[in-house]
GROMACS .gro file of C-alpha atoms in nm:
model
  362
    1MET     CA    1   0.000   0.000   0.000
    2THR     CA    2   0.304   0.233  -0.006
    3ALA     CA    3   0.228   0.314  -0.367
    4ALA     CA    4  -0.137   0.382  -0.275
    5LEU     CA    5  -0.028   0.617   0.003
    6GLU     CA    6   0.208   0.811  -0.223
    7ALA     CA    7  -0.059   0.833  -0.493
    8SER     CA    8  -0.308   0.963  -0.238
    9LEU     CA    9  -0.070   1.229  -0.107
   10ALA     CA   10   0.028   1.336  -0.458
   11ARG     CA   11  -0.335   1.370  -0.564
   12ILE     CA   12  -0.415   1.576  -0.254
   13ASP     CA   13  -0.121   1.806  -0.327
   14ARG     CA   14  -0.236   1.850  -0.687
   15LEU     CA   15  -0.612   1.892  -0.641
   16ASP     CA   16  -0.669   2.035  -0.296
   17PRO     CA   17  -0.563   2.393  -0.369
   18GLU     CA   18  -0.864   2.405  -0.603
   19LEU     CA   19  -1.115   2.188  -0.413
   20CYS     CA   20  -1.018   2.288  -0.056
   21ALA     CA   21  -1.120   1.954   0.097
   22PHE     CA   22  -0.847   1.940   0.364
   23THR     CA   23  -0.755   2.160   0.656
   24GLU     CA   24  -0.437   1.964   0.727
   25VAL     CA   25  -0.237   1.703   0.534
   26TRP     CA   26  -0.002   1.477   0.733
   27HIS     CA   27   0.262   1.377   0.480
   28GLU     CA   28   0.542   1.275   0.713
   29GLU     CA   29   0.320   1.123   0.982
   30ALA     CA   30   0.147   0.912   0.717
   31ARG     CA   31   0.475   0.789   0.571
   32ALA     CA   32   0.604   0.707   0.918
   33ARG     CA   33   0.307   0.475   0.974
   34ALA     CA   34   0.343   0.291   0.644
   35GLU     CA   35   0.581   0.008   0.735
   36ALA     CA   36   0.396  -0.105   1.047
   37ALA     CA   37   0.056  -0.058   0.882
   38SER     CA   38   0.152  -0.279   0.587
   39ARG     CA   39   0.152  -0.585   0.815
   40LEU     CA   40  -0.203  -0.528   0.943
   41PRO     CA   41  -0.540  -0.620   0.786
   42LEU     CA   42  -0.599  -0.287   0.607
   43ALA     CA   43  -0.239  -0.297   0.481
   44GLY     CA   44  -0.187   0.079   0.484
   45LEU     CA   45  -0.514   0.191   0.326
   46PRO     CA   46  -0.507   0.574   0.313
   47PHE     CA   47  -0.810   0.742   0.468
   48ALA     CA   48  -0.914   1.091   0.576
   49VAL     CA   49  -1.079   1.203   0.899
   50LYS     CA   50  -1.356   1.458   0.943
   51GLY     CA   51  -1.224   1.775   1.103
   52ARG     CA   52  -0.916   1.831   1.316
   53SER     CA   53  -1.067   1.636   1.604
   54GLY     CA   54  -1.148   1.342   1.377
   55ILE     CA   55  -0.815   1.172   1.444
   56ARG     CA   56  -0.931   1.115   1.803
   57SER     CA   57  -1.265   0.961   1.706
   58TYR     CA   58  -1.347   0.602   1.791
   59ALA     CA   59  -1.369   0.507   1.424
   60ALA     CA   60  -1.033   0.661   1.334
   61ARG     CA   61  -0.861   0.483   1.622
   62ARG     CA   62  -1.008   0.150   1.514
   63LEU     CA   63  -0.908   0.203   1.152
   64ILE     CA   64  -0.552   0.293   1.253
   65ALA     CA   65  -0.532  -0.017   1.474
   66ALA     CA   66  -0.633  -0.225   1.172
   67GLY     CA   67  -0.363  -0.076   0.951
   68GLY     CA   68  -0.533   0.225   0.796
   69ILE     CA   69  -0.321   0.537   0.747
   70PRO     CA   70  -0.480   0.878   0.814
   71VAL     CA   71  -0.353   1.127   0.557
   72GLY     CA   72  -0.526   1.441   0.675
   73ALA     CA   73  -0.819   1.623   0.832
   74THR     CA   74  -1.106   1.725   0.605
   75SER     CA   75  -1.296   2.051   0.606
   76VAL     CA   76  -1.608   2.120   0.807
   77PRO     CA   77  -1.816   2.439   0.828
   78GLY     CA   78  -1.613   2.719   0.981
   79PRO     CA   79  -1.713   3.035   1.165
   80GLY     CA   80  -1.959   3.232   0.958
   81THR     CA   81  -2.019   2.942   0.721
   82PRO     CA   82  -2.381   2.971   0.607
   83TRP     CA   83  -2.623   2.682   0.641
   84GLN     CA   84  -2.359   2.433   0.761
   85THR     CA   85  -2.346   2.303   0.405
   86TRP     CA   86  -1.995   2.378   0.291
   87GLY     CA   87  -1.657   2.353   0.456
   88GLN     CA   88  -1.360   2.578   0.511
   89GLY     CA   89  -1.034   2.416   0.398
   90ALA     CA   90  -0.676   2.532   0.430
   91HIS     CA   91  -0.693   2.695   0.085
   92GLY     CA   92  -1.042   2.844   0.114
   93ARG     CA   93  -1.404   2.748   0.074
   94THR     CA   94  -1.470   2.383  -0.009
   95VAL     CA   95  -1.633   2.342  -0.350
   96ASN     CA   96  -1.837   2.070  -0.516
   97PRO     CA   97  -1.601   1.880  -0.750
   98TRP     CA   98  -1.875   1.855  -1.015
   99ARG     CA   99  -1.957   2.228  -1.016
  100HIS     CA  100  -1.739   2.466  -0.824
  101ASP     CA  101  -2.018   2.721  -0.794
  102ARG     CA  102  -2.218   2.471  -0.586
  103THR     CA  103  -2.180   2.344  -0.231
  104PRO     CA  104  -2.062   1.988  -0.164
  105GLY     CA  105  -2.307   1.965   0.125
  106GLY     CA  106  -2.216   1.935   0.489
  107SER     CA  107  -2.111   1.908   0.747
  108SER     CA  108  -1.888   1.620   0.627
  109ALA     CA  109  -1.804   1.843   0.331
  110GLY     CA  110  -1.434   1.779   0.284
  111SER     CA  111  -1.470   1.406   0.342
  112ALA     CA  112  -1.716   1.376   0.052
  113VAL     CA  113  -1.502   1.590  -0.179
  114ALA     CA  114  -1.184   1.398  -0.093
  115VAL     CA  115  -1.351   1.071  -0.189
  116ALA     CA  116  -1.526   1.211  -0.499
  117ALA     CA  117  -1.198   1.349  -0.635
  118GLY     CA  118  -1.013   1.023  -0.571
  119MET     CA  119  -0.783   1.169  -0.306
  120VAL     CA  120  -0.881   0.884  -0.071
  121GLU     CA  121  -1.118   0.589  -0.102
  122LEU     CA  122  -1.249   0.623   0.253
  123ALA     CA  123  -1.316   0.914   0.489
  124THR     CA  124  -1.483   0.930   0.827
  125GLY     CA  125  -1.790   1.144   0.886
  126SER     CA  126  -2.069   1.201   1.133
  127ASP     CA  127  -2.437   1.250   1.070
  128GLY     CA  128  -2.669   1.443   1.301
  129ALA     CA  129  -2.926   1.555   1.043
  130GLY     CA  130  -2.791   1.427   0.712
  131SER     CA  131  -2.429   1.538   0.740
  132VAL     CA  132  -2.295   1.221   0.574
  133ARG     CA  133  -2.582   1.140   0.338
  134ILE     CA  134  -2.630   1.486   0.185
  135PRO     CA  135  -2.265   1.547   0.088
  136ALA     CA  136  -2.246   1.186  -0.035
  137ALA     CA  137  -2.548   1.249  -0.258
  138TRP     CA  138  -2.429   1.587  -0.387
  139CYS     CA  139  -2.074   1.465  -0.455
  140GLY     CA  140  -2.175   1.130  -0.608
  141VAL     CA  141  -2.018   0.893  -0.356
  142PHE     CA  142  -2.145   0.633  -0.111
  143GLY     CA  143  -2.234   0.750   0.240
  144LEU     CA  144  -2.348   0.556   0.546
  145ARG     CA  145  -2.498   0.681   0.871
  146THR     CA  146  -2.479   0.403   1.130
  147SER     CA  147  -2.757   0.301   1.369
  148ALA     CA  148  -2.787   0.496   1.691
  149GLY     CA  149  -2.582   0.312   1.952
  150LEU     CA  150  -2.378   0.098   1.713
  151LEU     CA  151  -2.064   0.305   1.772
  152PRO     CA  152  -1.971   0.546   2.051
  153SER     CA  153  -2.077   0.905   1.984
  154PRO     CA  154  -1.997   1.223   2.176
  155ASP     CA  155  -2.340   1.365   2.088
  156ARG     CA  156  -2.549   1.369   2.406
  157THR     CA  157  -2.873   1.423   2.215
  158GLY     CA  158  -2.837   1.091   2.037
  159LEU     CA  159  -2.903   1.251   1.698
  160ALA     CA  160  -2.550   1.223   1.558
  161THR     CA  161  -2.386   0.891   1.482
  162ALA     CA  162  -2.060   0.796   1.318
  163GLY     CA  163  -2.055   0.742   0.946
  164VAL     CA  164  -1.835   0.692   0.645
  165LEU     CA  165  -1.792   0.837   0.297
  166ALA     CA  166  -1.649   0.585   0.051
  167SER     CA  167  -1.580   0.526  -0.316
  168SER     CA  168  -1.832   0.241  -0.308
  169ALA     CA  169  -2.057   0.047  -0.074
  170GLU     CA  170  -1.814  -0.242  -0.110
  171ARG     CA  171  -1.527  -0.023   0.008
  172ALA     CA  172  -1.738   0.091   0.305
  173ASP     CA  173  -1.737  -0.272   0.416
  174ALA     CA  174  -1.378  -0.217   0.529
  175TYR     CA  175  -1.503   0.054   0.762
  176LEU     CA  176  -1.777  -0.151   0.929
  177ARG     CA  177  -1.562  -0.464   0.939
  178HIS     CA  178  -1.299  -0.286   1.148
  179VAL     CA  179  -1.495  -0.035   1.356
  180ALA     CA  180  -1.805  -0.236   1.453
  181ASP     CA  181  -1.767  -0.527   1.692
  182ALA     CA  182  -1.903  -0.862   1.576
  183TYR     CA  183  -1.974  -0.731   1.228
  184VAL     CA  184  -2.075  -1.009   0.989
  185PRO     CA  185  -2.143  -0.921   0.623
  186ARG     CA  186  -2.502  -0.980   0.510
  187PRO     CA  187  -2.527  -1.010   0.131
  188ALA     CA  188  -2.873  -0.920   0.007
  189ARG     CA  189  -3.118  -1.184  -0.110
  190LEU     CA  190  -3.267  -1.051  -0.431
  191PRO     CA  191  -3.509  -0.911  -0.507
  192VAL     CA  192  -3.529  -0.710  -0.185
  193PRO     CA  193  -3.888  -0.612  -0.094
  194ALA     CA  194  -3.895  -0.234  -0.071
  195VAL     CA  195  -4.123   0.065  -0.030
  196TYR     CA  196  -4.048   0.376  -0.234
  197SER     CA  197  -4.156   0.711  -0.092
  198PRO     CA  198  -4.079   1.011  -0.312
  199ASP     CA  199  -4.140   1.266  -0.035
  200LEU     CA  200  -4.204   1.086   0.299
  201GLY     CA  201  -4.551   1.236   0.284
  202PHE     CA  202  -4.456   1.599   0.348
  203ALA     CA  203  -4.143   1.718   0.168
  204ALA     CA  204  -4.140   1.940  -0.141
  205VAL     CA  205  -3.897   1.766  -0.375
  206ALA     CA  206  -3.763   1.940  -0.686
  207PRO     CA  207  -3.897   1.777  -1.003
  208GLU     CA  208  -3.550   1.703  -1.141
  209VAL     CA  209  -3.447   1.523  -0.822
  210ALA     CA  210  -3.774   1.332  -0.811
  211ASP     CA  211  -3.721   1.225  -1.172
  212VAL     CA  212  -3.365   1.099  -1.115
  213THR     CA  213  -3.460   0.894  -0.811
  214ARG     CA  214  -3.780   0.761  -0.968
  215ARG     CA  215  -3.586   0.641  -1.272
  216ALA     CA  216  -3.320   0.485  -1.045
  217VAL     CA  217  -3.589   0.289  -0.862
  218GLY     CA  218  -3.729   0.178  -1.197
  219ARG     CA  219  -3.388   0.046  -1.299
  220LEU     CA  220  -3.361  -0.146  -0.972
  221VAL     CA  221  -3.697  -0.308  -1.032
  222ALA     CA  222  -3.608  -0.393  -1.394
  223ALA     CA  223  -3.277  -0.545  -1.281
  224GLY     CA  224  -3.449  -0.766  -1.024
  225THR     CA  225  -3.264  -0.595  -0.738
  226VAL     CA  226  -3.576  -0.474  -0.557
  227ARG     CA  227  -3.942  -0.566  -0.564
  228LEU     CA  228  -4.172  -0.280  -0.476
  229VAL     CA  229  -4.446  -0.367  -0.230
  230PRO     CA  230  -4.775  -0.179  -0.203
  231GLY     CA  231  -4.794   0.133   0.010
  232SER     CA  232  -4.569   0.425   0.087
  233CYS     CA  233  -4.417   0.590   0.390
  234GLU     CA  234  -4.616   0.881   0.529
  235LEU     CA  235  -4.445   1.071   0.810
  236LEU     CA  236  -4.510   1.401   0.984
  237ASP     CA  237  -4.258   1.675   0.910
  238PRO     CA  238  -3.998   1.614   1.184
  239ALA     CA  239  -3.841   1.962   1.178
  240ARG     CA  240  -3.989   2.083   1.510
  241ALA     CA  241  -3.899   1.760   1.686
  242TRP     CA  242  -3.542   1.770   1.554
  243PHE     CA  243  -3.481   2.130   1.664
  244ALA     CA  244  -3.630   2.057   2.007
  245ALA     CA  245  -3.413   1.749   2.051
  246ARG     CA  246  -3.100   1.933   1.938
  247ALA     CA  247  -3.168   2.212   2.186
  248GLY     CA  248  -3.235   1.963   2.464
  249ARG     CA  249  -3.582   2.112   2.515
  250PRO     CA  250  -3.839   1.862   2.391
  251THR     CA  251  -4.202   1.949   2.451
  252ALA     CA  252  -4.509   1.730   2.483
  253SER     CA  253  -4.602   1.829   2.128
  254THR     CA  254  -4.265   1.745   1.974
  255GLU     CA  255  -4.247   1.417   2.165
  256ARG     CA  256  -4.589   1.319   2.029
  257LEU     CA  257  -4.469   1.403   1.679
  258ARG     CA  258  -4.156   1.195   1.726
  259ALA     CA  259  -4.353   0.902   1.867
  260ALA     CA  260  -4.600   0.910   1.578
  261ASN     CA  261  -4.319   0.888   1.325
  262ASP     CA  262  -4.154   0.607   1.521
  263ARG     CA  263  -4.480   0.410   1.511
  264ALA     CA  264  -4.513   0.466   1.137
  265LEU     CA  265  -4.157   0.346   1.077
  266ASP     CA  266  -4.195   0.047   1.307
  267ALA     CA  267  -4.505  -0.056   1.113
  268LEU     CA  268  -4.327  -0.011   0.780
  269PHE     CA  269  -4.022  -0.217   0.875
  270ALA     CA  270  -4.244  -0.488   1.019
  271ARG     CA  271  -4.367  -0.555   0.665
  272THR     CA  272  -4.066  -0.472   0.447
  273PRO     CA  273  -3.689  -0.456   0.508
  274LEU     CA  274  -3.607  -0.155   0.291
  275LEU     CA  275  -3.728   0.203   0.244
  276LEU     CA  276  -3.614   0.404  -0.059
  277THR     CA  277  -3.636   0.785  -0.085
  278PRO     CA  278  -3.442   1.072  -0.240
  279VAL     CA  279  -3.161   1.192  -0.012
  280ALA     CA  280  -3.201   1.568  -0.054
  281PRO     CA  281  -3.504   1.751  -0.193
  282THR     CA  282  -3.296   1.971  -0.425
  283PRO     CA  283  -2.975   1.960  -0.627
  284PRO     CA  284  -2.673   2.125  -0.463
  285HIS     CA  285  -2.736   2.493  -0.405
  286GLY     CA  286  -2.494   2.780  -0.442
  287HIS     CA  287  -2.257   2.889  -0.169
  288ASP     CA  288  -2.499   3.154  -0.045
  289GLY     CA  289  -2.733   2.890   0.096
  290PRO     CA  290  -3.051   2.703   0.000
  291GLY     CA  291  -3.302   2.975   0.081
  292ASP     CA  292  -3.611   2.855   0.262
  293ILE     CA  293  -3.570   2.486   0.176
  294TYR     CA  294  -3.413   2.254   0.431
  295SER     CA  295  -3.162   2.022   0.264
  296THR     CA  296  -3.224   1.788   0.557
  297ALA     CA  297  -3.598   1.748   0.492
  298LEU     CA  298  -3.569   1.381   0.391
  299THR     CA  299  -3.284   1.277   0.620
  300TRP     CA  300  -3.334   1.404   0.973
  301ALA     CA  301  -3.638   1.187   1.048
  302PHE     CA  302  -3.397   0.893   1.072
  303ASN     CA  303  -3.163   1.077   1.307
  304LEU     CA  304  -3.461   1.112   1.539
  305SER     CA  305  -3.565   0.749   1.496
  306GLY     CA  306  -3.214   0.601   1.516
  307HIS     CA  307  -3.233   0.400   1.193
  308PRO     CA  308  -2.926   0.336   0.977
  309ALA     CA  309  -2.941   0.505   0.638
  310ALA     CA  310  -2.721   0.526   0.330
  311SER     CA  311  -2.687   0.734   0.016
  312VAL     CA  312  -2.611   0.559  -0.313
  313PRO     CA  313  -2.542   0.757  -0.634
  314ALA     CA  314  -2.863   0.759  -0.839
  315GLY     CA  315  -2.769   0.970  -1.142
  316PHE     CA  316  -2.737   1.334  -1.246
  317THR     CA  317  -2.977   1.624  -1.265
  318GLY     CA  318  -2.982   1.852  -1.568
  319ASP     CA  319  -2.737   2.096  -1.410
  320GLY     CA  320  -2.464   1.830  -1.406
  321CYS     CA  321  -2.482   1.756  -1.033
  322PRO     CA  322  -2.520   1.411  -0.876
  323ALA     CA  323  -2.830   1.304  -0.684
  324GLY     CA  324  -2.854   1.028  -0.427
  325LEU     CA  325  -3.098   0.750  -0.348
  326GLN     CA  326  -3.151   0.700   0.027
  327LEU     CA  327  -3.173   0.346   0.165
  328VAL     CA  328  -3.311   0.299   0.516
  329THR     CA  329  -3.345  -0.029   0.707
  330GLY     CA  330  -3.449  -0.139   1.056
  331ARG     CA  331  -3.261  -0.029   1.364
  332GLY     CA  332  -2.939  -0.225   1.415
  333THR     CA  333  -2.942  -0.379   1.067
  334ASP     CA  334  -2.633  -0.198   0.942
  335ALA     CA  335  -2.478  -0.511   0.790
  336ALA     CA  336  -2.798  -0.589   0.600
  337LEU     CA  337  -2.819  -0.227   0.482
  338LEU     CA  338  -2.464  -0.243   0.348
  339GLY     CA  339  -2.542  -0.569   0.169
  340MET     CA  340  -2.848  -0.412   0.007
  341ALA     CA  341  -2.648  -0.102  -0.084
  342CYS     CA  342  -2.387  -0.318  -0.259
  343ALA     CA  343  -2.663  -0.481  -0.465
  344VAL     CA  344  -2.824  -0.145  -0.546
  345GLU     CA  345  -2.491   0.004  -0.645
  346GLY     CA  346  -2.420  -0.297  -0.863
  347ALA     CA  347  -2.743  -0.237  -1.053
  348LEU     CA  348  -2.713   0.141  -1.081
  349GLY     CA  349  -2.339   0.168  -1.129
  350ARG     CA  350  -2.112   0.415  -0.950
  351SER     CA  351  -2.041   0.778  -1.021
  352PRO     CA  352  -1.692   0.818  -1.169
  353ILE     CA  353  -1.437   0.856  -0.889
  354GLY     CA  354  -1.111   1.037  -0.937
  355ARG     CA  355  -1.202   1.220  -1.258
  356PRO     CA  356  -1.035   1.558  -1.312
  357ALA     CA  357  -1.174   1.830  -1.089
  358GLY     CA  358  -1.440   2.031  -1.266
  359GLY     CA  359  -1.507   1.752  -1.517
  360SER     CA  360  -1.841   1.672  -1.669
  361PRO     CA  361  -2.080   1.394  -1.576
  362PRO     CA  362  -2.089   1.088  -1.802
   0.00000   0.00000   0.00000
């Protein structure tokens, strides 16, 4: 993996001044780890960590112990960063590698960009409202938010869990295999019964995003990867409950809202193992923010409920930006979710990883 490490560092040095995905790059520290790491299971796999504190996270420590080599800290929203949807790297504002006038999403902004540009194949993230899934969707990479309680989290509200941005669902297997105790891969049995909800019953989804995800679901059905079952998923808008939980001030009203959504999800997963939705209701917005639309509209319900959820590249909108398909499964079924994501990705194909910055979609 020495060659992989040097290739990773060289690509960071070449592309990061333009993309601004990293706040720090650890050239010498990474090289110093290489010999010992080569004898361990991950054999010196280069990876990035979310934010300067990411090197101290539980996931990063487990990856290092397994022979992963951290190459740098990725950007997160800095002071004055609007909407928490783009990062602040060492060279400036983090940009979307597909369109530099658009945000990569956040808050795991730099992690998504580093993977999308081929600087690393794996980067740690965390997801308290969609902070892994949204940048994964908008940068065209795979993103996983783990079940509440699967891995230690410093978030006292319980909304944020550890996650990973990866070049593929298959590559994300290396993350779960080495950070989650007793992880056993669960390949999907096809076709997977699934419910598709275009809006979770309340969200206003842009027509171009709805079209991309609807066509992706159609391809999955045609490929025999999923079998749609009757019904949809109708939730109450969780915004008030999320803000109350984040502030640590839940009310009787927000707790009733949260409980109603939990009951609806429990009933859904009692009859089918997989829920499919768009990840974000819009394509990536400009760096001045999304306006009145919450990018998290379709993601934060599952931070409240504790379910694992993933973003798989679904295709491109007319503006040349990627869109993601969200996969959600029952609480604690992270291995099954990853197995389903591998099957979905196999049917849909991956977004190109490592193409020149500013390139065009296929």
